[in-house]
Amino acid sequence: MKKTARIAVALSLAALALAGCGERPGDDDSNASGEPSSSSSESSTTPKESHPDFKACMVSDSGGFDDKSFNQTSHDGLVKAKEDFGIQTAEAESKSDSDYAANLENLAKAGCNHISTVGFLLGDATEAAAKKHKKIDYSIVDFGYAKPPKNVKGLGFATDQPAFLAGYLAASQTESGIVGTFGGAKIPTVTIFMDGFVKGVEYHNQEKGTDVKVVGWDVDKQNGSFTDDFENQSKGQSLAEALIRQGADIVMPVAGPAGLGGLQAVKQADKKAIWVDTDGCVSAAEYCDILLSSVMKGMDVAVEDAIKSSIDESFTNEPYTGTLENGGVSLAPYHEFDGDIDQETKDEIEALKEKIISGEVTVS
């Protein structure tokens, strides 16, 4: 399938959706060359089950497993699967997009029974590997196929739903009347956050009679500010600084590790931010004092469940979509801002969540 068709598929899945912090492996679990390496050390907890002959593996995107965002949260699912099911694990950390195919092939040769890949950018490489190694089950975070191979399961998330709540929250808390957002790559799994955020601000304006503006993303034109990668924190810092110069006093980066540069700029300017993918007060605790909340997606749970289905021999290629209704996506606690956000706003956000679940409020 052509790349343009794949992007359309991902967008369709997002529409149908309406279809870390865990213990890191020890130093022996990875190596400097980027080659996959096995993890077979005993877990500190007693496994619920024991499947010592089963091997689950994972390939990161170029952001790496310690990105304090979606790679790290997905990796937590692999770690938890090892702890819960008594399995072997192996992983391959990609340094660039050109590493994906080789990392997948090396893990296939390493005897993996299930390989999870993290991120939209691994869509083509994952499909190619799955077609070549039909006895291996694959799951991929943030990607879906119109006609998935029988051994590939897409793990998608309706992140526009909690991002809508985050936009409403930002609009309720801004003092300047301007909030901002920027992305890493301009791909559907990034822009879905930005769409939801803007629409949440617009909903607040409609319901509360405010006139909060969003800089960094134009929903109608589908155009805005991007670092064009997920690694360069300097770019993230520069983009956040630009949004702050435009008056934004709350910024939501959707850029993985590059977004950490945005948080640095926000902190230096004494502004506020919203994190994505995971609870930033846990994964990037040094910035908790500026984080109103985080738009979370349960990639760890989805990854572990996919691995479990392979262990149980119940694996299918039916796509999974995390929503507010099934708990696959959510808005994180307010942490240090809990006392600053009035109860009326908290109640409105909770009521808005229920309206999204019931379909009374349409996000996508």
Tab-separated table of N, CA and C in Angstrom, residues 205-354:
chain	number	residue	atom	x	y	z
A	205	ASN	N	-15.279	28.179	24.473
A	205	ASN	CA	-15.718	29.502	23.999
A	205	ASN	C	-17.227	29.519	23.757
A	206	GLN	N	-17.711	28.448	23.160
A	206	GLN	CA	-19.133	28.352	22.840
A	206	GLN	C	-19.983	28.270	24.109
A	207	GLU	N	-19.538	27.460	25.061
A	207	GLU	CA	-20.337	27.217	26.263
A	207	GLU	C	-20.217	28.331	27.298
A	208	LYS	N	-19.050	28.964	27.364
A	208	LYS	CA	-18.788	29.922	28.442
A	208	LYS	C	-18.721	31.367	27.957
A	209	GLY	N	-18.869	31.574	26.657
A	209	GLY	CA	-18.838	32.926	26.126
A	209	GLY	C	-17.463	33.565	26.128
A	210	THR	N	-16.410	32.737	26.127
A	210	THR	CA	-15.039	33.256	26.110
A	210	THR	C	-14.557	33.401	24.669
A	211	ASP	N	-13.369	33.956	24.491
A	211	ASP	CA	-12.801	34.150	23.161
A	211	ASP	C	-11.320	33.745	23.177
A	212	VAL	N	-11.064	32.547	23.703
A	212	VAL	CA	-9.687	32.050	23.786
A	212	VAL	C	-9.221	31.640	22.393
A	213	LYS	N	-8.008	32.030	22.039
A	213	LYS	CA	-7.444	31.724	20.725
A	213	LYS	C	-6.348	30.670	20.864
A	214	VAL	N	-6.158	29.898	19.800
A	214	VAL	CA	-5.108	28.873	19.755
A	214	VAL	C	-4.090	29.243	18.702
A	215	VAL	N	-2.821	29.234	19.070
A	215	VAL	CA	-1.743	29.443	18.109
A	215	VAL	C	-0.970	28.131	17.962
A	216	GLY	N	-0.429	27.910	16.773
A	216	GLY	CA	0.360	26.707	16.519
A	216	GLY	C	-0.343	25.660	15.698
A	217	TRP	N	-1.694	25.767	15.568
A	217	TRP	CA	-2.407	24.773	14.780
A	217	TRP	C	-3.734	25.334	14.297
A	218	ASP	N	-3.971	25.215	12.991
A	218	ASP	CA	-5.212	25.635	12.361
A	218	ASP	C	-5.945	24.375	11.912
A	219	VAL	N	-7.053	24.057	12.577
A	219	VAL	CA	-7.788	22.830	12.274
A	219	VAL	C	-8.310	22.835	10.842
A	220	ASP	N	-8.875	23.927	10.420
A	220	ASP	CA	-9.476	23.990	9.089
A	220	ASP	C	-8.437	23.822	7.981
A	221	LYS	N	-7.302	24.480	8.135
A	221	LYS	CA	-6.249	24.393	7.116
A	221	LYS	C	-5.327	23.192	7.339
A	222	GLN	N	-5.459	22.547	8.523
A	222	GLN	CA	-4.576	21.433	8.879
A	222	GLN	C	-3.115	21.831	8.685
A	223	ASN	N	-2.797	22.973	9.273
A	223	ASN	CA	-1.451	23.511	9.129
A	223	ASN	C	-1.017	24.143	10.442
A	224	GLY	N	0.277	24.004	10.761
A	224	GLY	CA	0.737	24.599	12.009
A	224	GLY	C	2.221	24.421	12.247
A	225	SER	N	2.609	24.395	13.500
A	225	SER	CA	4.023	24.393	13.897
A	225	SER	C	4.499	22.981	14.212
A	226	PHE	N	5.622	22.574	13.589
A	226	PHE	CA	6.179	21.235	13.780
A	226	PHE	C	7.706	21.291	13.847
A	227	THR	N	8.261	20.422	14.655
A	227	THR	CA	9.721	20.312	14.730
A	227	THR	C	10.257	19.470	13.575
A	228	ASP	N	9.372	18.676	12.956
A	228	ASP	CA	9.719	17.762	11.857
A	228	ASP	C	10.554	16.579	12.308
A	229	ASP	N	10.618	16.335	13.591
A	229	ASP	CA	11.199	15.105	14.123
A	229	ASP	C	10.706	14.957	15.557
A	230	PHE	N	11.153	13.884	16.217
A	230	PHE	CA	10.753	13.657	17.608
A	230	PHE	C	11.953	13.670	18.556
A	231	GLU	N	13.098	14.113	18.057
A	231	GLU	CA	14.306	14.020	18.877
A	231	GLU	C	14.892	15.370	19.288
A	232	ASN	N	14.750	16.374	18.458
A	232	ASN	CA	15.493	17.615	18.639
A	232	ASN	C	14.818	18.531	19.662
A	233	GLN	N	15.337	18.510	20.888
A	233	GLN	CA	14.749	19.319	21.953
A	233	GLN	C	14.967	20.815	21.724
A	234	SER	N	16.029	21.175	21.037
A	234	SER	CA	16.275	22.586	20.737
A	234	SER	C	15.169	23.151	19.851
A	235	LYS	N	14.737	22.345	18.871
A	235	LYS	CA	13.633	22.774	18.011
A	235	LYS	C	12.357	22.919	18.820
A	236	GLY	N	12.136	21.956	19.720
A	236	GLY	CA	10.951	22.031	20.563
A	236	GLY	C	10.959	23.265	21.440
A	237	GLN	N	12.109	23.582	21.958
A	237	GLN	CA	12.237	24.782	22.796
A	237	GLN	C	11.969	26.039	21.976
A	238	SER	N	12.507	26.069	20.770
A	238	SER	CA	12.324	27.251	19.911
A	238	SER	C	10.858	27.456	19.532
A	239	LEU	N	10.173	26.353	19.204
A	239	LEU	CA	8.767	26.471	18.832
A	239	LEU	C	7.925	26.941	20.016
A	240	ALA	N	8.199	26.398	21.194
A	240	ALA	CA	7.445	26.827	22.383
A	240	ALA	C	7.704	28.304	22.671
A	241	GLU	N	8.947	28.722	22.526
A	241	GLU	CA	9.272	30.136	22.751
A	241	GLU	C	8.518	31.032	21.769
A	242	ALA	N	8.386	30.552	20.527
A	242	ALA	CA	7.660	31.327	19.519
A	242	ALA	C	6.181	31.451	19.881
A	243	LEU	N	5.595	30.367	20.373
A	243	LEU	CA	4.187	30.410	20.785
A	243	LEU	C	3.997	31.336	21.979
A	244	ILE	N	4.956	31.308	22.901
A	244	ILE	CA	4.884	32.183	24.076
A	244	ILE	C	5.000	33.647	23.663
A	245	ARG	N	5.858	33.925	22.667
A	245	ARG	CA	5.975	35.300	22.171
A	245	ARG	C	4.664	35.776	21.533
A	246	GLN	N	3.882	34.823	21.031
A	246	GLN	CA	2.580	35.179	20.445
A	246	GLN	C	1.505	35.342	21.518
A	247	GLY	N	1.895	35.150	22.767
A	247	GLY	CA	0.969	35.373	23.870
A	247	GLY	C	0.475	34.138	24.577
A	248	ALA	N	0.843	32.956	24.106
A	248	ALA	CA	0.363	31.726	24.740
A	248	ALA	C	0.934	31.586	26.142
A	249	ASP	N	0.051	31.340	27.100
A	249	ASP	CA	0.532	31.087	28.468
A	249	ASP	C	0.308	29.632	28.885
A	250	ILE	N	-0.263	28.815	27.984
A	250	ILE	CA	-0.382	27.366	28.182
A	250	ILE	C	-0.019	26.710	26.854
A	251	VAL	N	0.910	25.752	26.886
A	251	VAL	CA	1.408	25.118	25.660
A	251	VAL	C	1.289	23.602	25.782
A	252	MET	N	0.807	22.962	24.725
A	252	MET	CA	0.745	21.494	24.680
A	252	MET	C	1.648	20.976	23.559
A	253	PRO	N	2.854	20.482	23.900
A	253	PRO	CA	3.716	19.861	22.880
A	253	PRO	C	3.209	18.457	22.565
A	254	VAL	N	3.235	18.084	21.287
A	254	VAL	CA	2.891	16.717	20.870
A	254	VAL	C	4.067	16.223	20.038
A	255	ALA	N	5.207	16.056	20.683
A	255	ALA	CA	6.442	15.851	19.919
A	255	ALA	C	7.428	14.890	20.577
A	256	GLY	N	6.959	14.027	21.475
A	256	GLY	CA	7.867	13.088	22.105
A	256	GLY	C	8.999	13.804	22.809
A	257	PRO	N	10.241	13.282	22.718
A	257	PRO	CA	11.383	13.918	23.386
A	257	PRO	C	11.601	15.370	22.960
A	258	ALA	N	11.285	15.720	21.710
A	258	ALA	CA	11.425	17.110	21.274
A	258	ALA	C	10.521	18.016	22.097
A	259	GLY	N	9.421	17.465	22.563
A	259	GLY	CA	8.505	18.234	23.390
A	259	GLY	C	9.076	18.622	24.736
A	260	LEU	N	10.081	17.875	25.195
A	260	LEU	CA	10.718	18.219	26.467
A	260	LEU	C	11.393	19.582	26.382
A	261	GLY	N	11.891	19.904	25.195
A	261	GLY	CA	12.452	21.240	24.996
A	261	GLY	C	11.378	22.299	25.146
A	262	GLY	N	10.164	21.968	24.694
A	262	GLY	CA	9.042	22.880	24.871
A	262	GLY	C	8.728	23.097	26.338
A	263	LEU	N	8.765	22.027	27.131
A	263	LEU	CA	8.518	22.158	28.569
A	263	LEU	C	9.585	23.028	29.224
A	264	GLN	N	10.818	22.892	28.759
A	264	GLN	CA	11.899	23.723	29.305
A	264	GLN	C	11.621	25.203	29.048
A	265	ALA	N	11.163	25.519	27.824
A	265	ALA	CA	10.853	26.908	27.491
A	265	ALA	C	9.701	27.420	28.340
A	266	VAL	N	8.688	26.585	28.530
A	266	VAL	CA	7.532	26.974	29.336
A	266	VAL	C	7.953	27.244	30.775
A	267	LYS	N	8.800	26.379	31.299
A	267	LYS	CA	9.245	26.548	32.680
A	267	LYS	C	10.064	27.825	32.840
A	268	GLN	N	10.940	28.072	31.886
A	268	GLN	CA	11.775	29.284	31.954
A	268	GLN	C	10.934	30.553	31.863
A	269	ALA	N	9.811	30.483	31.145
A	269	ALA	CA	8.947	31.653	30.980
A	269	ALA	C	7.888	31.753	32.076
A	270	ASP	N	7.899	30.793	33.002
A	270	ASP	CA	6.926	30.757	34.091
A	270	ASP	C	5.497	30.661	33.554
A	271	LYS	N	5.315	29.792	32.555
A	271	LYS	CA	3.986	29.534	31.998
A	271	LYS	C	3.545	28.127	32.399
A	272	LYS	N	2.494	27.626	31.763
A	272	LYS	CA	1.965	26.302	32.078
A	272	LYS	C	1.946	25.437	30.819
A	273	ALA	N	1.847	24.126	31.028
A	273	ALA	CA	1.871	23.200	29.897
A	273	ALA	C	0.937	22.024	30.142
A	274	ILE	N	0.686	21.297	29.078
A	274	ILE	CA	-0.041	20.026	29.127
A	274	ILE	C	0.804	19.015	28.369
A	275	TRP	N	1.044	17.858	28.951
A	275	TRP	CA	1.867	16.818	28.331
A	275	TRP	C	0.965	15.809	27.633
A	276	VAL	N	1.559	14.933	26.825
A	276	VAL	CA	0.762	13.938	26.106
A	276	VAL	C	1.378	12.545	26.205
A	277	ASP	N	0.561	11.567	25.862
A	277	ASP	CA	0.894	10.137	25.815
A	277	ASP	C	0.913	9.487	27.186
A	278	THR	N	1.599	10.084	28.134
A	278	THR	CA	1.698	9.519	29.470
A	278	THR	C	1.552	10.632	30.489
A	279	ASP	N	1.402	10.294	31.757
A	279	ASP	CA	1.288	11.307	32.810
A	279	ASP	C	2.651	11.964	32.996
A	280	GLY	N	2.773	13.203	32.557
A	280	GLY	CA	4.060	13.894	32.611
A	280	GLY	C	4.591	14.066	34.018
A	281	CYS	N	3.697	14.100	35.013
A	281	CYS	CA	4.165	14.240	36.394
A	281	CYS	C	4.846	12.973	36.886
A	282	VAL	N	4.696	11.885	36.146
A	282	VAL	CA	5.383	10.637	36.461
A	282	VAL	C	6.591	10.452	35.557
A	283	SER	N	6.384	10.609	34.239
A	283	SER	CA	7.465	10.344	33.290
A	283	SER	C	8.470	11.484	33.197
A	284	ALA	N	8.030	12.708	33.445
A	284	ALA	CA	8.922	13.880	33.391
A	284	ALA	C	8.674	14.718	34.641
A	285	ALA	N	8.901	14.094	35.790
A	285	ALA	CA	8.516	14.676	37.078
A	285	ALA	C	9.147	16.040	37.334
A	286	GLU	N	10.272	16.303	36.701
A	286	GLU	CA	10.953	17.584	36.911
A	286	GLU	C	10.138	18.762	36.383
A	287	TYR	N	9.128	18.458	35.561
A	287	TYR	CA	8.274	19.512	35.014
A	287	TYR	C	6.870	19.504	35.616
A	288	CYS	N	6.643	18.701	36.638
A	288	CYS	CA	5.299	18.567	37.194
A	288	CYS	C	4.745	19.902	37.690
A	289	ASP	N	5.632	20.783	38.135
A	289	ASP	CA	5.164	22.053	38.696
A	289	ASP	C	4.600	23.005	37.644
A	290	ILE	N	4.726	22.655	36.342
A	290	ILE	CA	4.136	23.498	35.294
A	290	ILE	C	3.031	22.770	34.536
A	291	LEU	N	2.778	21.498	34.866
A	291	LEU	CA	1.837	20.689	34.098
A	291	LEU	C	0.438	20.727	34.700
A	292	LEU	N	-0.493	21.324	33.958
A	292	LEU	CA	-1.885	21.319	34.386
A	292	LEU	C	-2.443	19.903	34.402
A	293	SER	N	-2.096	19.123	33.391
A	293	SER	CA	-2.545	17.745	33.268
A	293	SER	C	-1.809	17.122	32.085
A	294	SER	N	-2.210	15.906	31.713
A	294	SER	CA	-1.630	15.223	30.555
A	294	SER	C	-2.726	14.464	29.827
A	295	VAL	N	-2.590	14.378	28.512
A	295	VAL	CA	-3.497	13.577	27.691
A	295	VAL	C	-2.871	12.192	27.560
A	296	MET	N	-3.467	11.208	28.201
A	296	MET	CA	-2.825	9.894	28.288
A	296	MET	C	-3.506	8.868	27.384
A	297	LYS	N	-2.692	7.946	26.887
A	297	LYS	CA	-3.245	6.784	26.203
A	297	LYS	C	-2.593	5.523	26.774
A	298	GLY	N	-3.407	4.506	27.012
A	298	GLY	CA	-2.937	3.303	27.707
A	298	GLY	C	-2.206	2.342	26.806
A	299	MET	N	-1.102	2.802	26.255
A	299	MET	CA	-0.333	1.955	25.351
A	299	MET	C	0.270	0.761	26.073
A	300	ASP	N	0.630	0.942	27.348
A	300	ASP	CA	1.206	-0.160	28.113
A	300	ASP	C	0.205	-1.301	28.263
A	301	VAL	N	-1.037	-0.965	28.587
A	301	VAL	CA	-2.070	-1.983	28.741
A	301	VAL	C	-2.374	-2.664	27.417
A	302	ALA	N	-2.475	-1.882	26.355
A	302	ALA	CA	-2.782	-2.440	25.032
A	302	ALA	C	-1.678	-3.380	24.565
A	303	VAL	N	-0.425	-3.001	24.785
A	303	VAL	CA	0.701	-3.852	24.394
A	303	VAL	C	0.689	-5.147	25.188
A	304	GLU	N	0.505	-5.040	26.505
A	304	GLU	CA	0.494	-6.256	27.331
A	304	GLU	C	-0.658	-7.175	26.927
A	305	ASP	N	-1.822	-6.610	26.658
A	305	ASP	CA	-2.973	-7.421	26.259
A	305	ASP	C	-2.718	-8.131	24.934
A	306	ALA	N	-2.057	-7.436	24.005
A	306	ALA	CA	-1.756	-8.060	22.711
A	306	ALA	C	-0.790	-9.229	22.892
A	307	ILE	N	0.215	-9.021	23.737
A	307	ILE	CA	1.164	-10.105	24.018
A	307	ILE	C	0.448	-11.283	24.670
A	308	LYS	N	-0.439	-10.989	25.617
A	308	LYS	CA	-1.184	-12.049	26.317
A	308	LYS	C	-2.020	-12.854	25.331
A	309	SER	N	-2.602	-12.193	24.346
A	309	SER	CA	-3.418	-12.932	23.379
A	309	SER	C	-2.565	-13.907	22.560
A	310	SER	N	-1.308	-13.530	22.314
A	310	SER	CA	-0.415	-14.460	21.614
A	310	SER	C	-0.063	-15.648	22.504
A	311	ILE	N	0.183	-15.374	23.768
A	311	ILE	CA	0.479	-16.456	24.714
A	311	ILE	C	-0.692	-17.428	24.787
A	312	ASP	N	-1.904	-16.885	24.819
A	312	ASP	CA	-3.121	-17.695	24.929
A	312	ASP	C	-3.563	-18.308	23.607
A	313	GLU	N	-2.861	-17.971	22.539
A	313	GLU	CA	-3.207	-18.419	21.185
A	313	GLU	C	-4.591	-17.935	20.770
A	314	SER	N	-4.948	-16.731	21.265
A	314	SER	CA	-6.225	-16.125	20.886
A	314	SER	C	-6.004	-14.855	20.063
A	315	PHE	N	-4.785	-14.647	19.582
A	315	PHE	CA	-4.422	-13.442	18.834
A	315	PHE	C	-5.231	-13.340	17.551
A	316	THR	N	-5.735	-12.133	17.259
A	316	THR	CA	-6.391	-11.864	15.979
A	316	THR	C	-5.883	-10.531	15.436
A	317	ASN	N	-6.188	-10.273	14.189
A	317	ASN	CA	-5.775	-9.006	13.587
A	317	ASN	C	-6.850	-7.927	13.730
A	318	GLU	N	-7.874	-8.185	14.543
A	318	GLU	CA	-8.900	-7.178	14.773
A	318	GLU	C	-8.293	-5.975	15.477
A	319	PRO	N	-8.414	-4.772	14.926
A	319	PRO	CA	-7.769	-3.607	15.534
A	319	PRO	C	-8.393	-3.264	16.886
A	320	TYR	N	-7.554	-2.705	17.745
A	320	TYR	CA	-8.001	-2.201	19.053
A	320	TYR	C	-7.989	-0.671	19.000
A	321	THR	N	-9.019	-0.053	19.564
A	321	THR	CA	-9.027	1.399	19.683
A	321	THR	C	-9.346	1.784	21.115
A	322	GLY	N	-8.436	2.510	21.755
A	322	GLY	CA	-8.654	2.993	23.112
A	322	GLY	C	-9.486	4.258	23.096
A	323	THR	N	-10.531	4.315	23.919
A	323	THR	CA	-11.429	5.466	23.985
A	323	THR	C	-11.637	5.872	25.438
A	324	LEU	N	-12.305	6.994	25.633
A	324	LEU	CA	-12.682	7.374	26.994
A	324	LEU	C	-13.599	6.324	27.605
A	325	GLU	N	-14.454	5.745	26.784
A	325	GLU	CA	-15.427	4.774	27.290
A	325	GLU	C	-14.760	3.516	27.817
A	326	ASN	N	-13.773	2.986	27.073
A	326	ASN	CA	-13.134	1.749	27.540
A	326	ASN	C	-11.888	2.000	28.380
A	327	GLY	N	-11.579	3.269	28.646
A	327	GLY	CA	-10.444	3.600	29.494
A	327	GLY	C	-9.101	3.565	28.799
A	328	GLY	N	-9.119	3.380	27.470
A	328	GLY	CA	-7.856	3.325	26.734
A	328	GLY	C	-7.184	4.670	26.586
A	329	VAL	N	-7.941	5.761	26.778
A	329	VAL	CA	-7.397	7.120	26.806
A	329	VAL	C	-8.026	7.854	27.983
A	330	SER	N	-7.331	8.881	28.476
A	330	SER	CA	-7.854	9.596	29.643
A	330	SER	C	-7.112	10.909	29.835
A	331	LEU	N	-7.656	11.733	30.708
A	331	LEU	CA	-6.984	12.957	31.141
A	331	LEU	C	-6.378	12.667	32.505
A	332	ALA	N	-5.100	12.992	32.671
A	332	ALA	CA	-4.387	12.689	33.913
A	332	ALA	C	-4.883	13.570	35.064
A	333	PRO	N	-4.571	13.187	36.297
A	333	PRO	CA	-4.887	14.050	37.453
A	333	PRO	C	-4.225	15.419	37.303
A	334	TYR	N	-4.712	16.370	38.063
A	334	TYR	CA	-4.209	17.743	37.987
A	334	TYR	C	-2.975	17.959	38.867
A	335	HIS	N	-2.664	16.995	39.703
A	335	HIS	CA	-1.458	17.016	40.527
A	335	HIS	C	-1.288	18.350	41.265
A	336	GLU	N	-0.212	19.056	40.980
A	336	GLU	CA	0.097	20.260	41.760
A	336	GLU	C	-0.869	21.408	41.501
A	337	PHE	N	-1.688	21.309	40.459
A	337	PHE	CA	-2.666	22.353	40.165
A	337	PHE	C	-4.072	21.990	40.650
A	338	ASP	N	-4.174	20.890	41.351
A	338	ASP	CA	-5.481	20.438	41.793
A	338	ASP	C	-6.189	21.498	42.643
A	339	GLY	N	-5.438	22.184	43.491
A	339	GLY	CA	-6.029	23.208	44.346
A	339	GLY	C	-6.304	24.513	43.635
A	340	ASP	N	-5.711	24.704	42.436
A	340	ASP	CA	-5.890	25.954	41.691
A	340	ASP	C	-7.087	25.904	40.742
A	341	ILE	N	-7.495	24.705	40.368
A	341	ILE	CA	-8.606	24.544	39.439
A	341	ILE	C	-9.890	24.413	40.253
A	342	ASP	N	-10.825	25.312	40.018
A	342	ASP	CA	-12.024	25.324	40.857
A	342	ASP	C	-12.904	24.108	40.590
A	343	GLN	N	-13.721	23.778	41.581
A	343	GLN	CA	-14.546	22.575	41.505
A	343	GLN	C	-15.550	22.647	40.362
A	344	GLU	N	-16.026	23.820	40.054
A	344	GLU	CA	-16.976	23.970	38.950
A	344	GLU	C	-16.360	23.510	37.636
A	345	THR	N	-15.110	23.917	37.406
A	345	THR	CA	-14.424	23.503	36.177
A	345	THR	C	-14.196	21.996	36.164
A	346	LYS	N	-13.780	21.444	37.302
A	346	LYS	CA	-13.581	19.993	37.387
A	346	LYS	C	-14.868	19.250	37.068
A	347	ASP	N	-15.974	19.735	37.611
A	347	ASP	CA	-17.264	19.090	37.358
A	347	ASP	C	-17.663	19.211	35.891
A	348	GLU	N	-17.377	20.359	35.288
A	348	GLU	CA	-17.699	20.556	33.873
A	348	GLU	C	-16.908	19.594	32.995
A	349	ILE	N	-15.643	19.403	33.327
A	349	ILE	CA	-14.805	18.487	32.544
A	349	ILE	C	-15.290	17.052	32.699
A	350	GLU	N	-15.669	16.676	33.899
A	350	GLU	CA	-16.191	15.322	34.119
A	350	GLU	C	-17.506	15.126	33.357
A	351	ALA	N	-18.360	16.143	33.387
A	351	ALA	CA	-19.624	16.056	32.650
A	351	ALA	C	-19.374	16.003	31.149
A	352	LEU	N	-18.385	16.754	30.679
A	352	LEU	CA	-18.033	16.759	29.259
A	352	LEU	C	-17.525	15.381	28.828
A	353	LYS	N	-16.753	14.753	29.689
A	353	LYS	CA	-16.280	13.392	29.410
A	353	LYS	C	-17.467	12.457	29.181
A	354	GLU	N	-18.457	12.533	30.046
A	354	GLU	CA	-19.627	11.669	29.915
A	354	GLU	C	-20.411	11.990	28.646
